[in-house]
Amino acid sequence: MALFSQSSQGFQALLWKCHMFWPVSRCRQLFAASFSIPNREKINSFGSMTSSSTALPVDSKETDALPARKRSEIDCKEEKGWDEETKEIPEGKFHFSSSVGAAKKWSMSPVLSRHRFSNVQPPEKPLQAEEWNKLREDFQSPEIFEEVMLNSMIRCNSPIDVAKSLLTHLAKRNGDIAYNMLVKYLTLCVQQGHVSEIRDVYDIMKARFKMLESGAYSLLIRGLSNSDQWRMALTVLEEVKKIMIPSRMCYEACIKAASRHQEMKLAFELYSEMLAKDVVPTLHVLQSFFDFSRGMKGAELQKELFGVLLYLRENQIYPHRTFMQSIKLWFESLPGGNWRGRLTKIKDSGQCPVCNHQLEDSNLTEEEYSHLSERIIKDVIHGADTFRKTSPQELEAFQTFVENRLPFDIVIDGLNVSHIKSRKMQCENLFDAINCLAKENARLLVLGRKHMLTNSSNWKREIMKEMQSKADFFFAENISEDDPFLLYATLRSGKHCRFVSRDFLRDHKACLSDSVTRHLFRKWQRGHQIVFFPAAAGRNINFLPALRYDCVVQTTGDTWHIPYKDVFEEKYSYQIPRKWLCIHQK
C-alpha cells in the first residue's frame, strides 16, 4: 500500500495502518508474530486506540478543496466547483454514531476558528515528529492544529508526502486518525489525481466504517472516474445506492467517465436512472452527451440524444451558446444525415427565415385553457399555500372586485414593476409603465399594496391619484402574496389577457397537481408574460411583448428549432431567449 512506508515510518505507523484493515485481535497476532513482542505488551499498545464502526459526519465545508469557480458563463470545458460538490447534502439522510472521544475531537472545529487560520502556510517538505510537535505547540489553538494544517495543504495544493508525514505523526501520537482527517487527505489525493492513494484510502475507510457520508463518496467517485480505473467509480456508486440516493455529482462523474471511453449505452443507462430518481442533471453533462457522441453511428444513440433535446423541451431549459454549438456540431457530424444548422431570429409571425417552417402557436386550445384555469383556481388560488400569506376574506374581496370589472387586457404586478429603476421613485417607475402600456387604450389592472396609499418618499399621493385615473388598482395587505391574484385576474379575463411581472412563478407551477397541467402552465406563461427592463437611456421602460409562437425546443422530424441564450444561467429566468438554432436536413 502507498499510504505509509513501513521502513521509514516505523512500528506505530504500521500498527495504525494494520488496525485499519483488520480487527484488533488480528492486529495483535500479526504484530506479536512479526516483531516477537508478547501479546500482553501489544494489548497495552492498543489501549489508547479509538475506533468507530460508522463514519463520523464530516463538516461539508471542511472537506471543501477549492473555492467554487464563478459560473456566470460556461464553456465546453466547464467543471463544477469543488465547493459546490463537497457541500452536497445526501438525499438519503441518516445519522452516524461515534465514540465519545471522537465526537469531542469533532466538536472542537468551529467554523469561526477555521476562518481565523485561513492564511496558515504549510511546510514545503515532510517533517519529522519533533518538528510537527514544535509547530503544534507554537500554534494558537493546538486542538485544531492538524485540521487547520490539512485545510491549508488542500488550499496550497501541497505535495502528498507532506500530508503523509502529518498523518503519520498524528497516528503515532493518538494511535488513530479521525474520519474527517482521512477525508481531507482524500481530498488532496483527488485534487492531484493520485489514484493509488485514493484506492488506499478507500480500502482503509471500507475496513474501518460500515458506511461513509456523501462528501467522501463524491470524492472517491470523482477521483476514480477521472482515471484509467474509472470502473471502480461504478462500484462505489453501487455502494452509495444501497444507503442513499446518489448525488448529482456522483452520477455525472460516472456518466462522463463512461462517455469518455465511448461507452454511450452505459452513460445513457446512468442518465435514465438519474432521472428516474428525480436527480436533475446539469447542462454540462447534457452537453457532454453531444460532445462525446460526435461522429458516432447508431440509431439507438441518435434516439437517446433526441431524447435529451426533448428533455430540454419538457423542462423549458434553454442551452447556453457553447451547449448549442455542441448540438449543432453533433447534428452536422452524423454520417449520411445531411443536417445543417444556422443561427437565426424567428419572425414575429413565428416563421423561421431559414427553413420557412412555422413554429408552434403559444396559445392553448379552448379545452386546454379551461383545464388550466380550473386547476389554477383549485390548486393555487384556493390551495393551502395561498392562505399562509393572505386571508380568505381578502381573496374573496379580490374575486368580487375582479368579477365586477372584467375583462382586463393587461394585469400588472405593481410592486414588481416599481423596482425596475433603483434611482427613481417607485411610484415614478410604475407611472412610466402604466403610461406605456395604456397607449392603445388597454384596460389595465394594477396589483398593489396598501403601503402605496401612504404618502412617502417613494409613493407620492398626487402621482398615485393620476395613475388610478388610468388603471384599476387593487391594494392588498402588505404581507400578502400577490401572485395568486395576478394569475386569477389574468386567467379570468380570457385568453387575450397578458400579465407583467419579472417573477418566474416557479412556486405556483409546483403547486399544480400533475405534469400535464404544469406543462400547460408553462406554455401559457411563455405566451402571456410581458417582459420589461429599463431602457439604456431616458425615462422609458422597454417592454417585450409576449410571443405568438412557443419558445421551446421543437421538431417536425426533418427540422429542429432550439432557442438558446448567450450565457449560462444557473437559475430559471422569466426572460425567454430570442435567438434560435435552426437545424434542417438538406
Coordinates of C-alpha atoms in Angstrom, one line a residue, residues 2-585:
A2 CA 1.2 3.5 -0.8
L3 CA -0.2 5.5 2.1
F4 CA 2.7 4.9 4.5
S5 CA 6.2 3.3 4.2
Q6 CA 6.8 0.5 6.7
S7 CA 10.6 1.1 6.7
S8 CA 10.6 4.8 7.0
Q9 CA 7.7 5.5 9.4
G10 CA 8.3 2.8 11.9
F11 CA 6.2 0.5 14.1
Q12 CA 3.5 2.8 15.3
A13 CA 2.5 3.9 11.8
L14 CA 2.4 0.3 10.6
L15 CA 0.4 -0.6 13.7
W16 CA -2.1 2.1 12.9
K17 CA -2.4 1.0 9.3
C18 CA -2.9 -2.6 10.3
H19 CA -5.6 -1.7 12.7
M20 CA -7.5 0.0 9.9
F21 CA -7.6 -3.2 7.9
W22 CA -8.1 -6.0 10.5
P23 CA -9.9 -6.4 13.8
V24 CA -7.8 -5.6 16.9
S25 CA -7.3 -9.3 17.8
R26 CA -5.9 -10.0 14.3
C27 CA -3.5 -7.0 14.6
R28 CA -2.2 -8.3 17.9
Q29 CA -1.5 -11.7 16.4
L30 CA 0.3 -10.2 13.3
F31 CA 2.4 -7.7 15.2
A32 CA 3.3 -10.2 18.0
A33 CA 4.5 -12.6 15.4
S34 CA 6.3 -10.1 13.2
F35 CA 8.2 -8.4 16.0
S36 CA 8.4 -11.2 18.6
I37 CA 6.5 -9.0 21.1
P38 CA 4.4 -10.7 23.8
N39 CA 0.7 -10.3 23.3
R40 CA 0.3 -8.7 26.7
E41 CA 2.6 -5.8 25.6
K42 CA 0.6 -5.5 22.4
I43 CA -2.6 -5.3 24.3
N44 CA -1.3 -2.3 26.2
S45 CA -0.2 -0.6 22.9
F46 CA -3.8 -0.8 21.7
G47 CA -5.3 0.6 24.8
S48 CA -5.3 4.2 23.5
M49 CA -6.8 3.4 20.1
T50 CA -10.2 4.8 19.3
S51 CA -12.4 3.2 16.8
S52 CA -15.8 3.7 15.2
S53 CA -17.8 1.3 13.1
T54 CA -19.5 4.0 11.2
A55 CA -18.3 7.2 9.7
L56 CA -18.4 10.4 11.7
P57 CA -20.4 13.1 9.9
V58 CA -18.0 15.4 8.0
D59 CA -18.4 19.1 8.1
S60 CA -19.1 19.6 4.4
K61 CA -17.3 23.0 4.4
E62 CA -14.2 21.4 5.8
T63 CA -14.0 18.9 3.0
D64 CA -14.0 21.7 0.5
A65 CA -10.9 21.6 -1.5
L66 CA -11.1 24.5 -3.8
P67 CA -13.4 27.5 -4.0
A68 CA -16.2 27.2 -6.5
R69 CA -15.4 28.8 -9.8
K70 CA -17.7 31.6 -10.8
R71 CA -20.3 30.3 -13.3
S72 CA -21.7 33.3 -15.0
E73 CA -20.5 31.9 -18.3
I74 CA -19.8 28.3 -19.2
D75 CA -17.7 26.9 -22.0
C76 CA -17.3 23.3 -23.1
K77 CA -14.6 22.8 -20.5
E78 CA -16.9 23.7 -17.7
E79 CA -16.5 21.8 -14.4
K80 CA -18.4 22.2 -11.2
G81 CA -16.6 23.9 -8.4
W82 CA -15.3 21.7 -5.7
D83 CA -17.1 23.8 -3.1
E84 CA -20.5 23.0 -4.6
E85 CA -19.8 19.3 -4.9
T86 CA -18.4 18.7 -1.4
K87 CA -21.2 20.7 0.3
E88 CA -23.9 18.4 -1.1
I89 CA -26.4 17.1 1.4
P90 CA -27.1 13.4 0.9
E91 CA -30.6 12.7 -0.4
G92 CA -30.8 9.7 1.9
K93 CA -30.3 11.2 5.3
F94 CA -29.1 9.2 8.2
H95 CA -27.2 9.7 11.5
F96 CA -23.8 8.4 12.3
S97 CA -22.7 7.1 15.7
S98 CA -19.2 7.5 17.1
S99 CA -17.3 7.2 20.3
V100 CA -17.5 10.0 22.8
G101 CA -13.8 10.8 22.4
A102 CA -14.1 11.1 18.6
A103 CA -17.2 13.3 19.0
K104 CA -15.2 15.7 21.2
K105 CA -12.4 15.9 18.6
W106 CA -15.1 16.8 16.1
S107 CA -16.8 19.4 18.2
M108 CA -13.6 21.4 18.6
S109 CA -13.7 22.6 15.0
P110 CA -16.0 25.6 14.8
V111 CA -16.2 27.4 11.5
L112 CA -15.1 30.7 13.0
S113 CA -11.9 29.1 14.4
R114 CA -11.0 27.7 10.9
H115 CA -11.5 31.0 9.2
R116 CA -9.2 32.7 11.7
F117 CA -6.3 30.5 10.4
S118 CA -7.1 30.7 6.7
N119 CA -3.7 32.2 6.0
V120 CA -1.6 29.4 7.6
Q121 CA 1.1 28.2 5.2
P122 CA 2.0 24.5 5.3
P123 CA 5.7 23.3 5.2
E124 CA 7.1 22.7 1.8
K125 CA 8.6 19.3 2.7
P126 CA 7.8 16.4 5.0
L127 CA 8.6 17.0 8.7
Q128 CA 9.7 14.7 11.5
A129 CA 7.6 14.1 14.6
E130 CA 9.5 16.5 16.7
E131 CA 9.1 19.2 14.1
W132 CA 5.4 18.7 13.9
N133 CA 5.2 18.8 17.7
K134 CA 7.1 22.1 17.8
L135 CA 4.7 23.7 15.2
R136 CA 1.7 22.4 17.2
E137 CA 3.0 23.7 20.5
D138 CA 3.5 27.2 18.9
F139 CA 0.1 27.2 17.3
Q140 CA -2.6 29.4 18.8
S141 CA -5.2 26.6 19.0
P142 CA -3.3 23.3 19.3
E143 CA -6.5 21.3 19.5
I144 CA -7.3 22.1 15.8
F145 CA -3.7 22.3 14.5
E146 CA -3.9 19.2 12.3
E147 CA -7.2 20.2 10.9
V148 CA -6.1 23.7 10.0
M149 CA -2.9 22.4 8.6
L150 CA -4.6 19.9 6.3
N151 CA -7.0 22.6 5.1
S152 CA -4.0 24.8 4.3
M153 CA -2.4 21.9 2.4
I154 CA -5.5 21.5 0.3
R155 CA -5.7 25.2 -0.3
C156 CA -2.0 25.4 -1.3
N157 CA -2.0 22.0 -3.1
S158 CA 0.9 20.8 -1.0
P159 CA 2.8 17.7 -2.0
I160 CA 1.2 14.4 -0.9
D161 CA 4.4 13.5 1.1
V162 CA 3.9 16.5 3.3
A163 CA 0.4 15.4 4.2
K164 CA 1.5 11.9 4.7
S165 CA 4.1 13.0 7.3
L166 CA 1.4 14.9 9.2
L167 CA -0.9 11.9 9.2
T168 CA 1.9 9.6 10.3
H169 CA 2.7 12.0 13.2
L170 CA -1.0 12.1 14.1
A171 CA -1.2 8.3 14.1
K172 CA 1.9 7.9 16.3
R173 CA 0.6 10.5 18.8
N174 CA -3.0 9.4 19.0
G175 CA -2.9 5.8 17.8
D176 CA -5.7 6.6 15.4
I177 CA -6.8 9.1 12.7
A178 CA -10.2 10.7 12.8
Y179 CA -12.6 10.3 9.9
N180 CA -12.6 13.9 8.8
M181 CA -8.7 13.9 8.7
L182 CA -8.9 10.9 6.3
V183 CA -11.4 12.8 4.1
K184 CA -9.1 15.8 4.0
Y185 CA -6.2 13.6 2.9
L186 CA -8.5 12.0 0.3
T187 CA -9.5 15.5 -0.9
L188 CA -5.8 16.3 -1.6
C189 CA -5.3 13.0 -3.3
V190 CA -8.3 13.6 -5.6
Q191 CA -7.2 17.1 -6.2
Q192 CA -3.8 15.9 -7.5
G193 CA -5.0 12.7 -9.2
H194 CA -3.1 10.2 -7.1
V195 CA -5.2 7.2 -8.0
S196 CA -3.2 4.6 -5.9
E197 CA -3.6 6.8 -2.8
I198 CA -7.3 7.2 -3.5
R199 CA -7.6 3.4 -3.6
D200 CA -5.6 3.0 -0.5
V201 CA -7.8 5.5 1.5
Y202 CA -10.9 3.8 0.0
D203 CA -9.7 0.4 1.3
I204 CA -8.9 1.9 4.7
M205 CA -12.3 3.6 5.0
K206 CA -14.2 0.5 3.9
A207 CA -12.5 -1.6 6.6
R208 CA -13.0 0.9 9.3
F209 CA -16.5 2.2 8.7
K210 CA -19.8 0.5 7.8
M211 CA -20.7 3.4 5.6
L212 CA -19.4 6.8 4.6
E213 CA -21.2 10.1 4.1
S214 CA -22.0 11.7 0.7
G215 CA -19.0 14.0 0.7
A216 CA -16.5 11.1 0.9
Y217 CA -18.4 9.1 -1.7
S218 CA -18.4 12.1 -4.0
L219 CA -14.6 12.5 -3.6
L220 CA -14.0 8.8 -4.3
I221 CA -16.1 8.7 -7.3
R222 CA -14.7 11.9 -8.7
G223 CA -11.1 10.8 -8.2
L224 CA -11.6 7.3 -9.6
S225 CA -13.8 8.4 -12.6
N226 CA -11.0 10.6 -13.9
S227 CA -8.5 7.8 -14.0
D228 CA -7.9 4.7 -16.0
Q229 CA -9.6 2.8 -13.2
W230 CA -12.9 4.6 -13.8
R231 CA -14.9 1.4 -13.5
M232 CA -14.1 1.4 -9.8
A233 CA -16.2 4.5 -9.6
L234 CA -19.2 2.5 -10.8
T235 CA -18.5 0.0 -7.9
V236 CA -18.5 2.9 -5.4
L237 CA -21.7 4.2 -7.0
E238 CA -23.4 0.9 -6.4
E239 CA -22.4 1.1 -2.7
V240 CA -23.9 4.5 -2.4
K241 CA -27.2 3.3 -3.9
K242 CA -27.6 0.8 -1.0
I243 CA -27.8 3.6 1.6
M244 CA -28.9 6.8 -0.2
I245 CA -29.9 8.3 -3.5
P246 CA -26.5 9.2 -5.1
S247 CA -25.8 12.9 -5.6
R248 CA -25.9 14.6 -9.0
M249 CA -22.1 14.8 -8.9
C250 CA -21.7 11.0 -8.3
Y251 CA -24.0 10.2 -11.3
E252 CA -22.4 12.8 -13.6
A253 CA -18.8 11.8 -12.9
C254 CA -19.7 8.2 -13.8
I255 CA -21.6 9.3 -16.9
K256 CA -18.8 11.4 -18.1
A257 CA -16.3 8.6 -17.5
A258 CA -18.3 6.2 -19.5
S259 CA -18.8 8.8 -22.3
R260 CA -15.1 9.5 -22.4
H261 CA -14.5 5.8 -23.0
Q262 CA -17.1 5.7 -25.8
E263 CA -19.5 3.5 -23.7
M264 CA -22.5 5.6 -24.5
K265 CA -25.0 2.8 -23.7
L266 CA -23.8 2.7 -20.1
A267 CA -23.7 6.5 -20.0
F268 CA -27.4 6.7 -21.0
E269 CA -28.4 3.9 -18.6
L270 CA -27.0 6.0 -15.8
Y271 CA -28.7 9.1 -17.1
S272 CA -32.0 7.3 -17.2
E273 CA -31.5 6.0 -13.7
M274 CA -30.7 9.5 -12.6
L275 CA -33.9 11.0 -14.0
A276 CA -35.9 8.1 -12.5
K277 CA -34.6 9.1 -9.1
D278 CA -35.5 12.8 -9.7
V279 CA -31.9 13.8 -9.7
V280 CA -31.7 16.9 -12.0
P281 CA -28.7 16.8 -14.5
T282 CA -26.6 19.8 -15.1
L283 CA -26.4 21.4 -18.6
H284 CA -22.7 20.4 -18.6
V285 CA -23.4 16.6 -18.5
L286 CA -26.2 17.1 -21.1
Q287 CA -23.7 18.9 -23.4
S288 CA -21.2 16.1 -22.8
F289 CA -23.5 13.6 -24.5
F290 CA -23.3 15.6 -27.7
D291 CA -19.6 16.2 -27.4
F292 CA -18.7 12.6 -26.9
S293 CA -21.2 11.2 -29.5
R294 CA -19.9 13.4 -32.3
G295 CA -19.5 11.3 -35.5
M296 CA -20.7 8.1 -33.9
K297 CA -23.2 5.9 -35.8
G298 CA -26.2 4.1 -34.4
A299 CA -30.0 4.6 -34.4
E300 CA -30.3 3.9 -30.7
L301 CA -27.7 6.5 -29.8
Q302 CA -29.4 9.1 -32.1
K303 CA -32.7 8.3 -30.4
E304 CA -31.2 8.8 -26.9
L305 CA -29.8 12.2 -28.0
F306 CA -33.1 13.3 -29.4
G307 CA -34.5 12.3 -26.0
V308 CA -32.1 14.8 -24.4
L309 CA -33.4 17.5 -26.6
L310 CA -37.0 16.6 -25.7
Y311 CA -35.9 16.8 -22.0
L312 CA -34.9 20.4 -22.7
R313 CA -38.3 21.0 -24.2
E314 CA -40.3 19.4 -21.4
N315 CA -38.5 21.3 -18.7
Q316 CA -38.2 24.7 -20.6
I317 CA -34.4 24.6 -20.5
Y318 CA -32.5 26.9 -22.8
P319 CA -29.0 25.8 -23.6
H320 CA -26.2 28.4 -23.5
R321 CA -24.2 29.2 -26.6
T322 CA -21.5 26.6 -26.2
F323 CA -24.1 23.9 -25.5
M324 CA -25.9 25.0 -28.6
Q325 CA -22.7 24.7 -30.6
S326 CA -22.2 21.2 -29.4
I327 CA -25.7 20.3 -30.5
K328 CA -25.1 21.9 -33.9
L329 CA -21.8 20.1 -34.4
W330 CA -23.3 16.7 -33.4
F331 CA -26.1 17.0 -36.0
E332 CA -23.7 18.0 -38.7
S333 CA -21.3 15.1 -37.8
L334 CA -24.0 12.4 -38.3
P335 CA -22.8 10.1 -41.1
G336 CA -25.1 10.5 -44.1
G337 CA -27.5 12.7 -42.1
N338 CA -27.1 15.8 -44.3
W339 CA -28.0 18.1 -41.4
R340 CA -27.1 21.7 -41.4
G341 CA -27.5 24.2 -38.6
R342 CA -27.8 28.0 -38.8
L343 CA -28.4 30.7 -36.2
T344 CA -31.4 32.9 -36.7
K345 CA -34.1 35.0 -35.1
I346 CA -37.7 33.9 -35.6
K347 CA -40.1 36.4 -37.2
D348 CA -42.9 37.9 -35.1
S349 CA -45.3 35.7 -37.1
G350 CA -43.5 32.6 -35.8
Q351 CA -41.9 31.7 -39.2
C352 CA -38.3 30.6 -39.4
P353 CA -36.5 32.7 -42.0
V354 CA -34.0 29.8 -42.6
C355 CA -36.3 26.9 -43.4
N356 CA -39.7 28.8 -43.6
H357 CA -41.2 26.4 -41.0
Q358 CA -44.0 27.8 -38.8
L359 CA -43.2 27.3 -35.1
E360 CA -45.9 26.1 -32.7
D361 CA -48.5 28.5 -31.6
S362 CA -48.2 29.7 -28.0
N363 CA -51.9 29.8 -27.4
L364 CA -53.7 26.9 -25.7
T365 CA -56.8 25.3 -27.2
E366 CA -60.1 26.1 -25.6
E367 CA -60.1 22.7 -23.8
E368 CA -56.5 23.2 -22.5
Y369 CA -57.3 26.8 -21.4
S370 CA -60.4 25.6 -19.5
H371 CA -58.5 22.8 -17.8
L372 CA -55.6 25.1 -16.8
S373 CA -58.0 27.7 -15.4
E374 CA -59.8 25.2 -13.3
R375 CA -56.6 23.7 -11.9
I376 CA -55.0 27.1 -11.1
I377 CA -58.1 28.2 -9.2
K378 CA -58.2 24.9 -7.3
D379 CA -54.5 24.1 -6.7
V380 CA -53.1 27.7 -6.5
I381 CA -55.8 30.2 -5.7
H382 CA -57.7 28.0 -3.2
G383 CA -54.7 25.8 -2.3
A384 CA -53.5 25.5 1.3
D385 CA -50.4 27.6 0.5
T386 CA -52.3 30.7 -0.5
F387 CA -53.7 31.4 2.9
R388 CA -50.3 31.4 4.5
K389 CA -49.8 34.9 3.0
T390 CA -53.4 36.2 2.6
S391 CA -56.8 35.6 4.2
P392 CA -59.9 34.0 2.8
Q393 CA -61.7 37.4 3.3
E394 CA -59.1 39.2 1.3
L395 CA -59.2 36.7 -1.5
E396 CA -63.0 36.8 -1.6
A397 CA -62.9 40.6 -1.8
F398 CA -60.4 40.5 -4.6
Q399 CA -62.5 38.0 -6.6
T400 CA -65.6 40.2 -6.2
F401 CA -63.5 43.2 -7.3
V402 CA -62.3 41.4 -10.4
E403 CA -65.7 39.9 -11.4
N404 CA -67.3 43.3 -11.3
R405 CA -64.7 44.8 -13.7
L406 CA -63.9 42.0 -16.2
P407 CA -62.3 41.7 -18.7
F408 CA -58.8 43.3 -18.4
D409 CA -56.2 43.4 -21.2
I410 CA -53.1 43.5 -19.0
V411 CA -52.6 42.7 -15.3
I412 CA -49.6 44.4 -13.7
D413 CA -47.6 43.3 -10.7
G414 CA -47.3 46.8 -9.4
L415 CA -44.7 46.2 -6.7
N416 CA -42.5 44.2 -9.0
V417 CA -42.6 46.9 -11.7
S418 CA -41.9 49.7 -9.2
H419 CA -38.4 48.4 -8.5
I420 CA -37.3 48.4 -12.2
K421 CA -35.0 51.5 -11.7
S422 CA -33.4 51.9 -8.3
R423 CA -32.6 55.6 -8.8
K424 CA -36.1 56.7 -9.4
M425 CA -39.1 56.8 -7.0
Q426 CA -41.0 53.6 -7.1
C427 CA -44.2 55.4 -8.0
E428 CA -42.5 57.0 -11.0
N429 CA -41.4 53.6 -12.3
L430 CA -44.9 52.3 -12.0
F431 CA -46.3 55.5 -13.6
D432 CA -43.9 55.2 -16.6
A433 CA -45.0 51.6 -17.1
I434 CA -48.8 52.4 -16.9
N435 CA -48.3 55.3 -19.4
C436 CA -46.5 53.0 -21.8
L437 CA -49.0 50.1 -21.6
A438 CA -52.1 52.3 -21.7
K439 CA -51.2 53.9 -25.1
E440 CA -53.5 51.6 -27.0
N441 CA -56.4 52.1 -24.7
A442 CA -55.8 48.8 -23.0
R443 CA -57.7 48.0 -19.8
L444 CA -55.2 47.7 -17.0
L445 CA -55.4 46.2 -13.6
V446 CA -52.5 47.0 -11.2
L447 CA -52.0 44.8 -8.2
G448 CA -50.5 47.0 -5.4
R449 CA -50.0 47.0 -1.6
K450 CA -51.7 49.2 0.9
H451 CA -48.5 51.0 1.9
M452 CA -48.6 52.6 -1.6
L453 CA -51.5 54.7 -0.4
T454 CA -49.5 56.3 2.4
N455 CA -47.7 59.5 1.2
S456 CA -44.0 58.8 1.4
S457 CA -40.7 59.4 -0.3
N458 CA -41.4 56.6 -2.8
W459 CA -45.1 56.9 -3.1
K460 CA -46.4 60.4 -3.8
R461 CA -50.2 60.8 -3.3
E462 CA -50.5 63.1 -6.4
I463 CA -48.9 60.6 -8.7
M464 CA -50.9 57.7 -7.2
K465 CA -54.1 59.6 -8.0
E466 CA -53.1 60.2 -11.6
M467 CA -52.3 56.5 -12.0
Q468 CA -55.6 55.5 -10.6
S469 CA -57.3 57.5 -13.3
K470 CA -55.6 55.4 -16.0
A471 CA -55.9 51.9 -14.5
D472 CA -57.9 49.9 -11.9
F473 CA -56.0 49.3 -8.7
F474 CA -56.4 46.6 -6.1
F475 CA -54.4 47.2 -2.9
A476 CA -53.7 44.0 -1.0
E477 CA -52.3 43.8 2.6
N478 CA -48.6 44.5 2.8
I479 CA -47.8 40.9 3.8
S480 CA -50.0 39.3 1.1
E481 CA -48.7 37.3 -1.8
D482 CA -50.0 38.9 -4.9
D483 CA -49.0 36.2 -7.5
P484 CA -52.3 34.2 -7.0
F485 CA -54.2 37.4 -7.5
L486 CA -52.3 38.1 -10.7
L487 CA -53.0 34.6 -12.0
Y488 CA -56.6 34.7 -11.2
A489 CA -57.3 38.1 -12.8
T490 CA -55.3 37.2 -16.0
L491 CA -57.0 33.8 -16.5
R492 CA -60.5 35.1 -15.7
S493 CA -60.1 37.9 -18.3
G494 CA -59.7 35.4 -21.1
K495 CA -57.1 34.1 -23.5
H496 CA -56.2 37.6 -24.8
C497 CA -55.1 38.9 -21.4
R498 CA -51.4 39.3 -20.7
F499 CA -49.6 40.0 -17.4
V500 CA -46.5 42.0 -16.5
S501 CA -44.0 40.6 -13.9
R502 CA -40.4 39.6 -13.6
D503 CA -41.2 36.6 -11.4
F504 CA -40.8 33.2 -12.8
L505 CA -43.8 31.8 -10.8
R506 CA -42.0 28.5 -10.1
D507 CA -43.7 28.0 -6.7
H508 CA -47.1 28.2 -8.3
K509 CA -46.1 25.7 -11.0
A510 CA -45.0 23.4 -8.3
C511 CA -48.4 23.6 -6.6
L512 CA -50.1 22.1 -9.6
S513 CA -51.1 18.5 -9.1
D514 CA -49.9 16.8 -12.3
S515 CA -47.3 17.1 -15.0
V516 CA -49.8 17.8 -17.8
T517 CA -51.1 20.8 -16.0
R518 CA -47.6 22.0 -15.2
H519 CA -46.7 21.8 -18.9
L520 CA -49.8 23.8 -19.9
F521 CA -49.0 26.4 -17.2
R522 CA -45.5 26.9 -18.6
K523 CA -46.8 27.1 -22.2
W524 CA -49.5 29.6 -21.1
Q525 CA -46.9 31.7 -19.2
R526 CA -44.5 31.8 -22.2
G527 CA -47.3 33.2 -24.4
H528 CA -48.7 35.7 -21.9
Q529 CA -45.9 37.1 -19.8
I530 CA -44.7 40.6 -20.9
V531 CA -41.1 41.1 -20.2
F532 CA -39.8 44.5 -19.2
F533 CA -36.4 46.1 -18.5
P534 CA -35.0 49.6 -18.0
A535 CA -34.0 51.5 -21.2
A536 CA -30.3 52.2 -21.6
A537 CA -31.0 55.9 -21.6
G538 CA -34.0 58.1 -20.9
R539 CA -37.1 57.7 -18.7
N540 CA -38.8 54.9 -20.5
I541 CA -39.2 51.3 -19.7
N542 CA -38.8 48.8 -22.5
F543 CA -41.4 46.1 -22.9
L544 CA -41.0 42.9 -25.0
P545 CA -44.5 41.7 -25.9
A546 CA -45.5 38.1 -25.3
L547 CA -44.6 35.9 -28.3
R548 CA -47.2 34.4 -30.6
Y549 CA -45.1 31.3 -31.1
D550 CA -44.0 28.9 -28.4
C551 CA -40.4 29.3 -27.2
V552 CA -39.3 25.8 -26.6
V553 CA -37.3 23.1 -28.4
Q554 CA -39.5 21.7 -31.2
T555 CA -39.2 19.3 -34.1
T556 CA -41.0 18.1 -37.2
G557 CA -38.7 15.2 -37.8
D558 CA -36.7 16.8 -40.5
T559 CA -36.2 20.1 -38.7
W560 CA -35.2 21.1 -35.1
H561 CA -35.6 24.6 -33.7
I562 CA -33.7 25.2 -30.5
P563 CA -33.9 28.5 -28.6
Y564 CA -30.7 29.4 -26.7
K565 CA -29.1 32.0 -24.5
D566 CA -25.7 33.6 -24.9
V567 CA -24.5 32.7 -21.4
F568 CA -25.3 30.0 -18.8
E569 CA -28.0 30.9 -16.3
E570 CA -27.9 28.8 -13.1
K571 CA -31.4 29.8 -12.1
Y572 CA -34.6 29.8 -14.1
S573 CA -35.4 33.2 -15.7
Y574 CA -38.6 34.8 -16.6
Q575 CA -36.9 36.0 -19.8
I576 CA -37.2 33.8 -22.8
P577 CA -34.5 33.8 -25.5
R578 CA -34.9 35.5 -28.8
K579 CA -32.1 33.6 -30.5
W580 CA -32.6 30.3 -32.2
L581 CA -30.6 27.4 -33.8
C582 CA -32.4 26.1 -36.9
I583 CA -31.3 22.6 -37.9
H584 CA -32.7 21.0 -41.0
Q585 CA -31.9 18.3 -43.5

